[in-house]
Short mmCIF file of C-alpha atoms in Angstrom, two decimals:
data_model
loop_
_atom_site.label_atom_id
_atom_site.label_comp_id
_atom_site.label_asym_id
_atom_site.label_seq_id
_atom_site.Cartn_x
_atom_site.Cartn_y
_atom_site.Cartn_z
CA MET A 1 -23.84 -13.23 -8.13
CA LEU A 2 -20.86 -9.78 -7.58
CA GLU A 3 -17.82 -9.78 -9.26
CA ALA A 4 -15.11 -8.58 -6.67
CA PRO A 5 -13.39 -5.55 -8.03
CA ALA A 6 -9.53 -5.32 -8.94
CA PRO A 7 -8.67 -3.07 -6.07
CA ALA A 8 -10.48 -6.32 -4.22
CA ARG A 9 -9.15 -9.02 -5.08
CA LEU A 10 -5.84 -7.39 -4.55
CA VAL A 11 -6.85 -6.75 -1.08
CA GLU A 12 -7.69 -10.41 -0.60
CA ASP A 13 -4.88 -12.32 -2.67
CA PHE A 14 -2.42 -9.97 -0.08
CA ALA A 15 -4.33 -11.42 2.67
CA ASN A 16 -4.44 -14.74 1.33
CA THR A 17 -0.72 -14.75 0.95
CA VAL A 18 -0.67 -16.30 4.58
CA ASP A 19 -1.99 -19.99 4.77
CA VAL A 20 -3.55 -20.01 8.67
CA GLU A 21 -5.33 -23.80 7.31
CA LEU A 22 -2.18 -25.68 5.96
CA GLY A 23 0.36 -23.06 8.16
CA THR A 24 2.17 -21.76 4.70
CA ASP A 25 2.86 -17.68 4.20
CA ASP A 26 4.01 -16.85 1.04
CA LEU A 27 5.81 -13.51 2.61
CA ALA A 28 7.72 -15.38 4.88
CA GLU A 29 10.93 -14.58 3.51
CA ILE A 30 12.32 -11.09 2.22
CA ALA A 31 13.06 -12.09 -1.17
CA ASP A 32 9.67 -13.92 -0.96
CA LEU A 33 7.74 -10.04 -1.03
CA ALA A 34 9.54 -9.02 -4.60
CA PRO A 35 8.36 -11.91 -6.45
CA TRP A 36 4.81 -12.07 -5.70
CA LEU A 37 4.34 -7.85 -6.09
CA ARG A 38 5.72 -8.73 -9.80
CA SER A 39 3.00 -11.57 -9.74
CA HIS A 40 0.65 -9.13 -9.03
CA GLY A 41 1.73 -6.56 -11.82
CA LEU A 42 3.40 -3.79 -8.88
CA LEU A 43 6.65 -4.11 -9.42
CA ASP A 44 8.27 -3.07 -13.55
CA ARG A 45 11.02 -6.32 -12.28
CA ALA A 46 13.06 -7.16 -9.47
CA ARG A 47 13.83 -5.34 -7.21
CA ARG A 48 16.21 -4.80 -3.46
CA VAL A 49 13.97 -5.57 -0.93
CA THR A 50 14.68 -4.56 2.33
CA ALA A 51 14.30 -6.03 6.34
CA ALA A 52 12.23 -2.71 6.11
CA ASP A 53 10.13 -3.44 3.34
CA HIS A 54 9.67 -6.45 4.22
CA ALA A 55 8.94 -5.32 7.75
CA LEU A 56 6.32 -2.90 5.77
CA ALA A 57 4.91 -4.87 4.31
CA LEU A 58 3.99 -7.49 6.75
CA GLY A 59 1.95 -5.07 9.13
CA LEU A 60 0.20 -3.67 6.64
CA ARG A 61 -1.02 -7.52 5.93
CA THR A 62 -1.56 -8.64 9.39
CA GLY A 63 -3.52 -4.68 10.08
CA ILE A 64 -5.49 -5.40 6.66
CA ARG A 65 -6.54 -9.39 8.50
CA GLU A 66 -6.93 -7.71 11.54
CA GLU A 67 -9.82 -5.57 10.55
CA LEU A 68 -11.31 -7.61 7.49
CA GLY A 69 -12.40 -10.47 10.79
CA VAL A 70 -14.04 -7.22 12.64
CA HIS A 71 -16.72 -7.86 9.64
CA VAL A 72 -17.60 -11.22 10.45
CA GLY A 73 -18.30 -10.67 14.51
CA ASP A 74 -14.32 -10.82 15.73
CA ASP A 75 -12.84 -8.67 17.56
CA ALA A 76 -9.91 -6.02 16.62
CA ASP A 77 -6.53 -6.36 18.17
CA PRO A 78 -5.72 -2.69 19.01
CA ASP A 79 -2.03 -3.39 18.09
CA LEU A 80 -2.46 -4.92 14.35
CA VAL A 81 -4.49 -3.06 13.38
CA ASP A 82 -1.07 0.28 14.62
CA GLY A 83 0.80 -1.35 13.17
CA ALA A 84 -0.59 -1.55 9.88
CA ALA A 85 -1.43 1.93 10.09
CA ARG A 86 2.33 2.62 11.07
CA SER A 87 3.20 1.27 8.49
CA LEU A 88 0.90 3.40 5.97
CA ARG A 89 3.01 5.47 7.39
CA GLU A 90 6.04 4.95 5.74
CA LEU A 91 3.39 4.41 2.47
CA PRO A 92 2.88 8.45 1.87
CA VAL A 93 -0.01 7.81 -1.89
CA LEU A 94 -0.65 11.48 -3.63
CA ILE A 95 -4.06 12.97 -5.09
CA ARG A 96 -3.68 13.71 -9.03
CA VAL A 97 -6.60 15.96 -9.65
CA GLY A 98 -7.25 15.89 -13.83
CA ALA A 99 -5.09 13.02 -14.59
CA GLY A 100 -7.39 10.63 -15.37
CA GLY A 101 -9.10 7.41 -14.94
CA GLU A 102 -11.12 7.10 -12.01
CA GLY A 103 -10.45 6.77 -8.12
CA ALA A 104 -11.19 8.93 -4.72
CA ALA A 105 -12.07 12.64 -3.57
CA GLY A 106 -12.18 13.15 -7.92
CA GLY A 107 -8.49 12.37 -8.81
CA VAL A 108 -6.54 9.09 -9.19
CA LEU A 109 -4.43 8.25 -5.99
CA ALA A 110 -0.62 7.20 -6.33
CA PRO A 111 2.16 6.51 -4.63
CA ALA A 112 5.00 9.11 -3.89
CA PRO A 113 6.52 9.81 -6.10
CA GLU A 114 10.13 9.81 -3.79
CA LEU A 115 8.84 5.88 -2.71
CA PRO A 116 11.54 3.13 -4.13
CA PRO A 117 10.15 1.64 -6.28
CA VAL A 118 9.26 -1.73 -3.29
CA ARG A 119 7.53 0.88 -1.81
CA GLN A 120 5.64 2.57 -4.45
CA ALA A 121 4.38 -1.44 -4.89
CA LEU A 122 3.23 -2.09 -1.83
CA ALA A 123 1.92 1.78 -1.19
CA ARG A 124 -0.02 0.63 -4.59
CA ILE A 125 -1.97 -1.99 -1.45
CA ALA A 126 -3.18 0.54 0.89
CA ILE A 127 -4.61 2.43 -2.44
CA ALA A 128 -6.52 -0.30 -2.82
CA TRP A 129 -7.46 -0.56 0.57
CA SER A 130 -7.99 3.20 0.40
CA GLU A 131 -10.55 2.59 -2.89
CA LEU A 132 -12.28 -0.08 -0.76
CA ALA A 133 -13.50 2.05 2.57
CA VAL A 134 -14.21 5.31 0.39
CA THR A 135 -16.03 3.94 -1.61
CA GLY A 136 -18.26 0.73 1.17
CA GLU A 137 -16.97 -1.99 -0.31
CA ALA A 138 -14.65 -2.70 2.44
CA SER A 139 -17.07 -4.57 4.03
CA ARG A 140 -17.49 -6.96 1.74
CA LEU A 141 -14.36 -8.16 2.01
CA LYS A 142 -13.80 -10.06 4.94
CA ARG A 143 -12.48 -13.39 7.15
CA CYS A 144 -13.65 -16.68 7.02
CA ALA A 145 -15.49 -16.88 10.48
CA GLU A 146 -13.81 -20.27 10.96
CA HIS A 147 -11.17 -19.97 12.88
CA SER A 148 -8.81 -23.04 11.70
CA CYS A 149 -9.30 -21.41 7.34
CA ALA A 150 -9.35 -17.42 8.14
CA LEU A 151 -9.42 -17.40 4.41
CA VAL A 152 -10.27 -13.50 2.88
CA PHE A 153 -12.89 -14.09 -0.19
CA TRP A 154 -14.94 -11.30 -1.24
CA ASP A 155 -19.06 -11.80 0.38
CA THR A 156 -21.35 -11.60 -2.33
CA SER A 157 -24.88 -12.06 -0.64
CA LYS A 158 -27.32 -8.98 -1.78
CA ASN A 159 -26.84 -8.14 2.19
CA ARG A 160 -23.05 -9.28 2.79
CA SER A 161 -23.99 -10.98 5.95
CA ARG A 162 -21.82 -14.24 4.25
CA ARG A 163 -19.86 -15.76 7.27
CA TRP A 164 -17.95 -18.21 5.94
CA CYS A 165 -15.45 -18.55 2.38
CA SER A 166 -17.09 -21.89 2.34
CA MET A 167 -21.15 -22.71 3.10
CA ARG A 168 -19.78 -25.85 2.10
CA VAL A 169 -16.89 -26.34 4.22
CA CYS A 170 -16.49 -23.82 7.21
CA GLY A 171 -19.56 -23.25 7.59
CA ASN A 172 -20.59 -27.24 7.80
CA ARG A 173 -17.60 -27.18 11.02
CA ALA A 174 -18.74 -24.22 12.61
CA LYS A 175 -22.12 -26.20 12.81
CA SER A 176 -21.69 -29.54 13.29
CA ARG A 177 -19.38 -27.96 16.25
CA ARG A 178 -22.76 -25.55 17.76
CA TYR A 179 -25.08 -28.79 17.00
CA THR A 180 -22.33 -31.16 18.61
CA ALA A 181 -21.44 -28.26 21.48
CA LYS A 182 -25.65 -28.34 22.23
CA ARG A 183 -26.14 -32.60 22.25
CA THR A 184 -23.40 -32.71 24.63
CA ARG A 185 -24.78 -30.15 26.69
CA GLY A 186 -28.66 -30.97 26.64
CA ALA A 187 -27.07 -34.79 27.64
CA GLU A 188 -25.17 -34.04 30.65
CA SER A 189 -27.64 -31.79 32.19
CA SER A 190 -30.16 -34.55 31.53
CA GLY A 191 -27.90 -37.06 33.37
CA GLY A 192 -26.96 -34.77 36.27
CA GLU A 193 -31.33 -34.21 36.34
CA SER A 194 -30.84 -37.94 36.66
CA ALA A 195 -28.15 -38.80 38.82
CA ALA A 196 -29.84 -36.17 41.83
CA PRO A 197 -32.30 -38.77 44.45
#
């Protein structure tokens, strides 16, 4: 089984702070953001989060979730993707050459040093997303095609063709609906023919 790299796990966790099925949002309030960032090692201690920081985080998350739906056949809403692009413009990153470690373009990506701590933390999420995009691994990160679920998951299939977070649950729901719809259409068309004179 292909294990998700650290950047994918971070982006997946960030995207899944909203749970469509349960109707919950771990980042609904401004006060929710700093603890979440701390729990993921992106902040060293409690920090003040502004309304603008919170809006950046939500815009970034919404755009990433929207983009991940494209991998399972949904059309991305350009306004939501543009919202993420606007957030990213507020989170500049630098490429440091020769700083050791691995990263895109032969250096290490790092948040711009002038960013306040919360925005540096959000920039680290942006860096994780960019590393996935640069390596092509972003195509393994998908939003479940079952719209009542929409959970983001790491596709472990060889050909990257998985559409549902769980074939047993979401895949079966979708297949059952298709089967029922097909039977209903068949019954209506045969019923319509027998009613004809």
